[in-house]
Short mmCIF file of C-alpha atoms in Angstrom, two decimals:
data_model
loop_
_atom_site.label_atom_id
_atom_site.label_comp_id
_atom_site.label_asym_id
_atom_site.label_seq_id
_atom_site.Cartn_x
_atom_site.Cartn_y
_atom_site.Cartn_z
CA MET A 1 3.60 73.95 38.15
CA LYS A 2 3.09 72.03 41.23
CA LYS A 3 -0.25 73.74 41.74
CA ILE A 4 -1.35 72.73 38.22
CA VAL A 5 -0.28 69.13 38.80
CA PHE A 6 -2.13 69.01 42.11
CA VAL A 7 -5.31 70.31 40.35
CA LEU A 8 -4.88 67.74 37.49
CA SER A 9 -4.30 64.76 40.00
CA LEU A 10 -7.25 65.68 42.15
CA VAL A 11 -9.49 65.98 39.09
CA LEU A 12 -8.38 62.59 37.77
CA VAL A 13 -9.28 61.11 41.08
CA LEU A 14 -12.69 62.56 40.83
CA ILE A 15 -13.01 61.22 37.28
CA PHE A 16 -12.21 57.79 38.45
CA THR A 17 -15.10 58.02 41.05
CA SER A 18 -17.70 60.02 38.99
CA VAL A 19 -19.06 59.91 35.41
CA THR A 20 -21.61 62.18 33.92
CA ALA A 21 -23.42 62.25 30.69
CA PHE A 22 -22.71 64.61 27.92
CA ALA A 23 -25.14 65.99 25.28
CA ASP A 24 -24.44 65.45 21.52
CA THR A 25 -27.69 66.72 20.21
CA THR A 26 -28.91 66.84 16.63
CA ASN A 27 -31.73 68.49 14.94
CA GLU A 28 -33.38 65.31 13.96
CA ILE A 29 -35.77 63.80 16.50
CA ILE A 30 -35.51 60.00 16.63
CA ILE A 31 -38.20 57.62 17.56
CA SER A 32 -36.90 54.13 18.80
CA ILE A 33 -39.22 51.29 19.46
CA ASP A 34 -37.57 48.44 21.32
CA SER A 35 -34.20 49.70 20.09
CA THR A 36 -35.29 49.92 16.34
CA LYS A 37 -35.45 53.35 14.82
CA VAL A 38 -38.66 54.35 13.20
CA GLU A 39 -38.06 55.61 9.63
CA PHE A 40 -39.85 58.80 8.53
CA ASN A 41 -39.79 60.54 5.16
CA ASP A 42 -41.50 63.35 3.31
CA SER A 43 -44.57 61.43 2.62
CA LEU A 44 -45.02 60.13 6.13
CA GLY A 45 -43.83 63.50 7.95
CA PHE A 46 -41.26 63.89 10.63
CA PRO A 47 -41.46 64.36 14.48
CA PHE A 48 -41.25 67.79 15.87
CA VAL A 49 -41.54 69.61 19.23
CA ASP A 50 -44.78 71.71 19.66
CA GLU A 51 -45.20 74.99 21.59
CA ASN A 52 -45.74 73.02 24.74
CA ASN A 53 -42.25 71.43 24.43
CA ARG A 54 -43.93 68.13 23.78
CA THR A 55 -42.78 65.67 20.95
CA LEU A 56 -45.59 65.14 18.28
CA VAL A 57 -45.07 62.13 15.91
CA PRO A 58 -46.73 61.08 12.68
CA PHE A 59 -49.64 58.90 13.90
CA ARG A 60 -49.68 56.06 11.36
CA ALA A 61 -45.97 55.53 10.96
CA ALA A 62 -45.35 55.44 14.70
CA LEU A 63 -48.39 53.36 15.76
CA GLU A 64 -48.09 50.78 13.07
CA LYS A 65 -44.44 50.26 13.90
CA PHE A 66 -45.58 49.95 17.49
CA GLY A 67 -47.76 46.95 16.37
CA ALA A 68 -51.12 48.70 16.50
CA THR A 69 -53.94 48.67 13.92
CA VAL A 70 -54.75 52.26 12.92
CA ASP A 71 -57.81 54.07 11.57
CA TRP A 72 -59.40 57.51 11.34
CA ASN A 73 -62.90 58.52 12.61
CA ASN A 74 -63.88 61.34 10.44
CA GLU A 75 -66.93 61.95 12.46
CA SER A 76 -65.14 62.62 15.88
CA ARG A 77 -61.90 63.68 14.01
CA SER A 78 -60.01 61.21 16.03
CA ALA A 79 -57.11 58.90 15.15
CA VAL A 80 -57.67 55.45 16.50
CA ALA A 81 -55.27 52.78 17.36
CA ILE A 82 -55.95 49.20 18.62
CA LYS A 83 -53.53 46.84 20.07
CA GLY A 84 -54.55 43.69 21.95
CA ASP A 85 -57.52 44.58 24.11
CA ILE A 86 -56.80 48.38 24.36
CA LYS A 87 -58.22 50.93 22.01
CA VAL A 88 -56.94 54.50 22.11
CA GLU A 89 -58.60 57.41 20.37
CA VAL A 90 -56.83 60.70 19.83
CA PRO A 91 -59.02 63.69 18.98
CA VAL A 92 -57.39 66.41 17.21
CA GLU A 93 -56.77 69.93 18.88
CA GLN A 94 -58.07 68.39 22.29
CA ASN A 95 -56.08 68.02 25.43
CA TYR A 96 -57.25 64.47 26.15
CA ILE A 97 -57.29 60.99 24.69
CA MET A 98 -59.64 58.13 25.32
CA LYS A 99 -58.48 54.68 26.54
CA ASN A 100 -61.13 52.12 26.25
CA GLY A 101 -63.84 54.91 26.45
CA GLU A 102 -62.13 56.39 29.50
CA LYS A 103 -60.96 60.10 29.25
CA ILE A 104 -57.27 60.79 30.13
CA ALA A 105 -56.22 64.39 30.35
CA THR A 106 -53.03 65.31 28.32
CA ASP A 107 -50.81 68.55 28.39
CA THR A 108 -50.85 69.10 24.62
CA ALA A 109 -52.98 68.07 21.69
CA ALA A 110 -52.78 66.12 18.50
CA LYS A 111 -52.56 68.20 15.32
CA ILE A 112 -53.18 67.99 11.62
CA VAL A 113 -50.27 69.53 9.68
CA ASN A 114 -50.06 69.44 5.90
CA GLY A 115 -52.89 66.78 5.96
CA ARG A 116 -51.05 64.42 8.40
CA THR A 117 -52.07 63.56 12.00
CA TYR A 118 -49.47 64.06 14.67
CA LEU A 119 -50.02 62.54 18.17
CA PRO A 120 -48.42 63.43 21.47
CA ILE A 121 -46.30 60.28 21.62
CA ARG A 122 -45.84 59.85 25.49
CA ALA A 123 -49.46 59.94 26.35
CA VAL A 124 -50.59 57.40 23.67
CA ILE A 125 -47.79 54.87 24.29
CA GLU A 126 -48.22 54.93 28.10
CA ALA A 127 -51.99 54.47 27.50
CA PHE A 128 -50.93 51.05 26.04
CA GLY A 129 -48.96 50.30 29.18
CA SER A 130 -45.55 50.70 27.53
CA SER A 131 -42.79 53.07 28.83
CA VAL A 132 -41.49 56.26 27.10
CA GLU A 133 -38.22 58.01 27.96
CA TRP A 134 -36.49 60.99 26.53
CA ASP A 135 -32.79 60.61 25.77
CA GLN A 136 -31.71 64.20 25.45
CA ALA A 137 -28.21 63.48 24.55
CA LEU A 138 -29.19 61.52 21.34
CA ASN A 139 -32.38 63.52 20.73
CA THR A 140 -34.31 60.13 20.91
CA VAL A 141 -37.85 59.16 22.18
CA VAL A 142 -37.21 55.70 23.63
CA ILE A 143 -40.09 53.45 23.52
CA THR A 144 -40.07 50.04 25.21
CA THR A 145 -43.11 48.01 24.65
CA THR A 146 -42.48 45.67 27.83
CA PRO A 147 -41.28 48.12 30.58
CA VAL A 148 -37.53 47.23 31.76
CA ASP A 149 -36.48 47.38 35.41
CA ALA A 150 -33.86 49.93 34.76
CA ALA A 151 -32.88 50.46 38.52
CA ALA A 152 -32.24 46.63 38.91
CA ILE A 153 -30.02 46.45 35.83
CA PHE A 154 -27.96 49.36 36.90
CA THR A 155 -27.65 48.21 40.47
CA GLU A 156 -26.40 44.79 39.43
CA ALA A 157 -23.73 46.30 37.16
CA ASN A 158 -22.82 48.83 39.87
CA ASN A 159 -22.34 46.06 42.50
CA LYS A 160 -20.27 44.17 40.05
CA SER A 161 -17.90 47.07 39.44
CA TYR A 162 -16.97 46.84 43.16
CA ASP A 163 -15.14 43.56 42.30
CA TRP A 164 -12.90 45.35 39.90
CA LYS A 165 -9.23 45.07 41.22
CA ASN A 166 -7.79 46.44 37.98
CA TYR A 167 -8.76 47.52 34.41
CA ASP A 168 -7.77 49.25 31.35
CA ALA A 169 -9.32 52.25 29.97
CA THR A 170 -9.20 54.32 26.83
CA ALA A 171 -10.40 57.94 26.89
CA GLU A 172 -10.94 60.81 24.55
CA MET A 173 -11.34 64.19 26.16
CA HIS A 174 -12.37 67.47 24.35
CA MET A 175 -12.00 70.75 25.98
CA SER A 176 -12.98 74.21 24.58
CA MET A 177 -12.67 77.78 26.23
CA ASN A 178 -12.99 81.36 25.12
CA VAL A 179 -9.52 82.94 24.87
CA PRO A 180 -9.03 86.75 24.51
CA ASP A 181 -6.48 87.53 21.69
CA ASP A 182 -4.07 90.50 21.75
CA ALA A 183 -6.61 92.78 20.28
CA GLY A 184 -9.22 91.80 23.07
CA SER A 185 -11.43 89.84 20.79
CA VAL A 186 -12.48 86.37 22.09
CA GLN A 187 -11.44 83.47 20.30
CA ALA A 188 -12.26 79.82 20.67
CA MET A 189 -9.54 77.28 21.88
CA HIS A 190 -10.13 73.70 21.28
CA MET A 191 -8.13 70.76 22.83
CA LYS A 192 -8.40 67.02 22.26
CA MET A 193 -6.49 64.61 24.52
CA ASN A 194 -6.24 60.91 24.06
CA MET A 195 -5.38 58.77 27.07
CA LEU A 196 -4.53 55.13 27.56
CA MET A 197 -4.97 54.16 31.34
CA THR A 198 -4.30 51.13 33.57
CA ILE A 199 -5.79 51.39 36.98
CA PHE A 200 -5.42 49.27 40.07
CA THR A 201 -7.76 49.89 42.93
CA ASN A 202 -6.27 48.57 46.27
CA PRO A 203 -3.91 50.16 46.65
CA MET A 204 -4.76 52.83 44.31
CA LYS A 205 -2.14 53.19 41.38
CA ALA A 206 -2.77 54.52 37.83
CA LYS A 207 -0.56 54.60 34.66
CA ILE A 208 -1.69 57.20 31.99
CA ASN A 209 -0.22 57.97 28.63
CA ALA A 210 -1.57 60.91 27.03
CA ASP A 211 -1.21 63.01 23.86
CA MET A 212 -2.91 66.25 23.02
CA VAL A 213 -3.61 68.39 19.94
CA MET A 214 -4.67 71.95 20.44
CA ASP A 215 -6.23 74.50 18.09
CA VAL A 216 -5.74 78.12 19.48
CA MET A 217 -7.09 80.83 17.16
CA GLY A 218 -6.72 78.58 14.07
CA GLN A 219 -3.11 77.48 15.03
CA GLN A 220 -2.68 73.82 15.68
CA MET A 221 -0.15 72.63 18.17
CA SER A 222 0.47 69.07 19.20
CA GLN A 223 1.93 67.61 22.38
CA PRO A 224 3.73 64.25 22.18
CA VAL A 225 2.93 61.36 24.53
CA MET A 226 3.07 62.48 28.19
CA GLN A 227 3.38 59.82 30.84
CA MET A 228 1.79 60.08 34.19
CA TYR A 229 1.55 57.82 37.20
CA LEU A 230 -0.37 58.25 40.36
CA SER A 231 0.05 56.17 43.58
CA ALA A 232 -1.50 56.19 46.97
CA ASP A 233 -0.64 54.72 50.39
CA ASP A 234 -1.90 55.20 53.86
CA LYS A 235 -0.07 58.44 54.12
CA GLY A 236 -1.16 60.34 50.95
CA TYR A 237 -0.48 60.11 47.29
CA THR A 238 2.21 60.86 44.62
CA THR A 239 1.85 62.10 41.08
CA TYR A 240 4.71 61.44 38.57
CA MET A 241 4.83 63.31 35.29
CA GLY A 242 7.11 62.64 32.46
CA MET A 243 7.17 65.52 29.91
CA PRO A 244 8.93 64.85 26.58
CA ASP A 245 11.45 67.33 25.33
CA SER A 246 11.95 68.17 21.50
CA GLN A 247 13.77 64.77 21.05
CA GLY A 248 10.97 62.86 22.79
CA ALA A 249 13.09 62.10 25.96
CA LEU A 250 11.05 62.27 29.11
CA THR A 251 11.94 64.70 32.00
CA TRP A 252 10.43 63.36 35.16
CA MET A 253 9.01 65.32 38.17
CA LYS A 254 7.01 64.25 41.09
CA SER A 255 4.52 65.86 43.48
CA THR A 256 3.99 64.17 46.88
CA VAL A 257 0.94 65.12 49.01
CA GLU A 258 1.02 63.79 52.61
CA ASP A 259 -2.51 63.65 53.49
CA GLU A 260 -3.77 60.57 55.50
CA MET A 261 -7.39 61.50 55.48
CA PHE A 262 -7.43 61.90 51.60
CA ALA A 263 -5.56 58.62 51.43
CA MET A 264 -8.29 57.03 53.42
CA LEU A 265 -10.96 58.33 50.92
CA MET A 266 -9.02 56.58 48.02
CA LYS A 267 -8.89 53.20 49.86
CA TYR A 268 -10.90 50.52 48.26
CA ASP A 269 -11.27 47.81 50.96
CA GLN A 270 -14.52 45.99 51.97
CA ASN A 271 -15.65 48.47 54.52
CA LYS A 272 -15.28 51.28 51.93
CA ILE A 273 -17.19 49.32 49.29
CA GLU A 274 -20.06 48.67 51.81
CA ALA A 275 -20.26 52.26 52.69
CA ASN A 276 -20.21 53.25 48.95
CA LYS A 277 -23.14 50.84 48.19
CA GLU A 278 -25.16 52.43 50.93
CA LEU A 279 -24.35 56.00 49.66
CA MET A 280 -25.45 54.86 46.06
CA LYS A 281 -28.79 53.55 47.30
CA LYS A 282 -29.31 56.97 49.19
CA TYR A 283 -28.32 59.40 46.53
CA ILE A 284 -29.19 57.75 43.09
CA LYS A 285 -32.52 58.18 41.57
CA ASP A 286 -34.35 58.34 38.14
CA VAL A 287 -32.57 55.39 36.58
CA LYS A 288 -33.70 55.20 32.96
CA TYR A 289 -33.19 52.68 30.22
CA PHE A 290 -32.43 54.19 26.77
CA GLY A 291 -32.33 50.94 24.66
CA LYS A 292 -29.87 48.57 23.14
CA TYR A 293 -26.86 49.55 20.88
CA THR A 294 -24.33 47.37 19.06
CA ASP A 295 -20.73 48.48 19.33
CA ASP A 296 -17.94 47.83 16.81
CA ALA A 297 -17.01 44.60 18.69
CA GLY A 298 -20.50 43.22 18.08
CA ARG A 299 -21.50 43.49 21.88
CA THR A 300 -25.08 44.43 22.74
CA LEU A 301 -24.84 47.51 25.10
CA LEU A 302 -27.69 48.86 27.22
CA ARG A 303 -27.57 52.52 27.53
CA MET A 304 -28.62 53.72 30.92
CA GLN A 305 -29.03 57.20 32.58
CA TYR A 306 -29.46 58.21 36.11
CA SER A 307 -29.26 61.25 38.51
CA MET A 308 -27.29 61.65 41.62
CA SER A 309 -27.61 64.26 44.06
CA THR A 310 -24.53 66.24 44.81
CA GLU A 311 -25.46 65.87 48.43
CA ILE A 312 -23.37 62.50 48.21
CA TYR A 313 -20.22 64.65 48.36
CA LYS A 314 -21.24 66.01 51.75
CA ASP A 315 -21.12 62.28 53.09
CA LEU A 316 -18.05 61.47 51.19
CA LEU A 317 -15.98 64.55 51.70
CA GLY A 318 -17.69 66.97 54.20
CA GLY A 319 -15.73 66.04 57.15
CA TYR A 320 -12.50 65.96 55.26
CA VAL A 321 -13.12 69.52 53.86
CA GLU A 322 -14.13 70.76 57.27
CA GLU A 323 -10.99 69.46 58.82
CA LEU A 324 -8.84 70.96 56.17
CA SER A 325 -10.44 74.41 56.22
CA THR A 326 -9.10 74.86 59.81
CA SER A 327 -5.53 73.66 58.86
CA MET A 328 -2.58 76.03 58.84
CA SER A 329 -1.00 74.24 55.84
CA GLU A 330 -1.59 76.15 52.57
CA GLN A 331 -1.85 72.90 50.56
CA GLU A 332 -4.72 71.61 52.80
CA GLU A 333 -6.43 74.98 52.89
CA MET A 334 -6.31 75.15 49.02
CA THR A 335 -7.64 71.52 48.79
CA ALA A 336 -10.61 72.60 50.95
CA LYS A 337 -11.36 75.52 48.65
CA MET A 338 -11.29 73.48 45.69
CA LEU A 339 -13.71 70.88 47.12
CA ASP A 340 -16.01 73.26 48.92
CA GLU A 341 -18.27 73.71 46.15
CA LEU A 342 -18.84 69.86 45.76
CA VAL A 343 -19.71 69.47 49.54
CA SER A 344 -21.93 72.40 49.64
CA GLY A 345 -24.61 70.74 47.67
CA LYS A 346 -25.35 73.80 45.62
CA MET A 347 -24.74 72.02 42.39
CA GLY A 348 -27.80 70.12 42.64
CA ASP A 349 -28.29 66.73 40.77
CA LEU A 350 -25.68 65.50 38.34
CA THR A 351 -26.83 63.30 35.40
CA PHE A 352 -24.85 60.18 34.41
CA VAL A 353 -24.78 57.92 31.46
CA VAL A 354 -23.19 54.46 31.34
CA TYR A 355 -23.33 51.55 28.93
CA ILE A 356 -23.69 48.06 30.26
CA ASP A 357 -22.75 44.73 28.30
CA GLU A 358 -25.94 42.76 27.99
CA ALA A 359 -24.00 39.57 28.29
CA THR A 360 -21.64 40.34 31.18
CA LYS A 361 -23.78 42.77 32.92
CA GLU A 362 -20.70 45.00 33.40
CA PHE A 363 -20.09 48.68 32.78
CA VAL A 364 -18.06 49.08 29.63
CA LYS A 365 -18.39 52.70 28.59
CA TYR A 366 -19.01 56.10 30.13
CA GLU A 367 -19.87 59.47 28.54
CA MET A 368 -18.99 62.35 30.87
CA ASP A 369 -19.51 66.03 30.99
CA LEU A 370 -17.01 67.40 33.50
CA SER A 371 -18.03 71.09 32.71
CA GLN A 372 -20.45 71.47 35.71
CA MET A 373 -18.23 69.84 38.18
CA LEU A 374 -15.23 71.79 37.05
CA SER A 375 -17.07 75.03 36.92
CA GLY A 376 -18.51 74.39 40.40
CA MET A 377 -14.90 74.09 41.59
CA MET A 378 -13.59 76.99 39.68
CA SER A 379 -13.63 79.59 42.48
CA GLY A 380 -11.31 77.34 44.47
CA MET A 381 -9.09 76.63 41.45
CA THR A 382 -8.54 80.35 40.72
CA ASP A 383 -7.54 80.92 44.20
CA MET A 384 -5.11 78.00 43.97
CA LEU A 385 -3.68 79.30 40.71
CA GLY A 386 -2.89 82.79 42.06
CA ASP A 387 -4.09 86.16 41.34
CA MET A 388 -6.09 86.34 37.99
CA SER A 389 -7.67 89.06 36.11
CA GLU A 390 -11.36 89.15 35.42
CA SER A 391 -10.73 88.18 31.76
CA ASP A 392 -8.82 85.07 32.84
CA LYS A 393 -11.52 84.04 35.30
CA ALA A 394 -14.11 84.52 32.58
CA MET A 395 -11.93 82.35 30.32
CA LEU A 396 -11.77 79.48 32.86
CA ASN A 397 -15.50 79.90 33.53
CA SER A 398 -16.21 79.32 29.83
CA MET A 399 -14.36 76.04 29.92
CA LYS A 400 -16.35 73.00 28.66
CA VAL A 401 -15.01 69.48 28.99
CA THR A 402 -16.50 66.29 27.81
CA MET A 403 -14.99 62.86 27.87
CA VAL A 404 -15.71 59.33 26.59
CA MET A 405 -14.06 56.52 28.25
CA GLU A 406 -14.29 52.81 27.62
CA ILE A 407 -13.31 49.92 29.96
CA SER A 408 -11.50 46.71 29.01
CA ASN A 409 -9.48 43.87 30.58
CA VAL A 410 -11.40 43.93 33.85
CA ASN A 411 -9.32 42.05 36.47
CA LYS A 412 -6.92 41.19 33.55
CA ALA A 413 -4.91 44.37 33.23
CA THR A 414 -1.17 43.96 33.01
CA ALA A 415 0.71 44.78 36.29
CA PHE A 416 3.15 47.64 35.95
CA GLU A 417 5.93 49.40 38.03
CA ILE A 418 6.50 53.01 38.13
CA PRO A 419 9.80 53.60 36.25
CA ALA A 420 12.87 54.09 38.49
CA GLU A 421 13.67 57.46 36.75
CA ALA A 422 10.22 58.62 37.88
CA LEU A 423 10.57 57.38 41.39
CA LYS A 424 14.08 59.23 41.58
CA ALA A 425 12.72 62.32 40.09
CA PRO A 426 13.17 65.59 42.01
CA GLU A 427 10.28 66.72 44.23
CA MET A 428 8.69 69.88 42.81
CA PRO A 429 9.07 72.94 44.89
CA LYS A 430 6.56 73.30 47.73
CA VAL A 431 3.50 75.42 46.85
CA THR A 432 4.26 78.02 49.34
CA GLU A 433 7.75 78.70 47.60
CA GLU A 434 6.27 78.81 44.04
CA THR A 435 4.64 81.61 42.23
CA ALA A 436 1.33 80.98 40.58
CA GLN A 437 1.42 79.47 37.06
#
């Protein structure tokens, strides 16, 4: 049990410091112009992806919504769009377009399908000086007539987040994995966990209430509300877990990890903040603006995506992992194994999505796919959890975990104390004395 609690608490720490986009693709390709969806129908035609993996869009519907005047030149078999002082001609079945008489090469061609002309949307829109992005998670071509400085918007919001001393969060996590049944057939297991969290940053202290519903081979099981606290000081960190019995009463247990170096990584003082800002400048790239959305509270949210090189974990954790790997302590050795994949840089780039409140310029929502991170750390996790069969390893490697987290009450969260019964809870046995669970 202590091993599992250790894995859970370490993953939670990584969640608090990392967020990743997750995909929710649909078959419909959406065209959004200045955050307004272009409507298509059977008469106008629908966007599609061609054999070159490029999005082709019904010419007239898209360009008129863009604000251009459109025409057809039958002699040159070209669709023509004019907006302001720019004229773009799009010849059918040719890998180029013409902008004010200048030929621009394209990597795919316009087509006529069922009597309708479809244009390569990116090339044409960029010829007018507007920006085009592909939001894979929402299957949306995002067109912005006046380009937005996405990097500046993101940087401002990111810098504001360093002023967060506390906040509340609600999170919904979905997990799935393939589980072999008694006959050896693989069945899908799905789990949904809802969490209410309050986080204080310096010193690090977290309160988490969670409930869970699992669907295993068609059988539903529910777990009543579990309470969890996590606190850190200069010497290490402690995880407290309250598990409900059949009457709903909580049985508390705690796990203390004495690790001064890891405690330093969790500190949130000014020196750490300035160092993190420099790391973000160094490793963040490809910041993209994906348009405006209105949430249930009526707020206008800016959807942003960016990439971050996992090389950042070398700077953040490399020295720590190197020191742990030479330790004689089993706890520290296992921590090193778990984190080694992160600091190796072999995971490449991670893609992140955030929502920023247009009014406050604060991060308010994250959409995360934790699968890649957990999969990358799986070799260390399987070692920590003891000897495992190949089927059990395959089951863990099939795990997919996504999470949506919304932030509220920034610097206004209600202070809390860890309950006395949790503080007095018995310490779980040391890992070295416990069998794998």
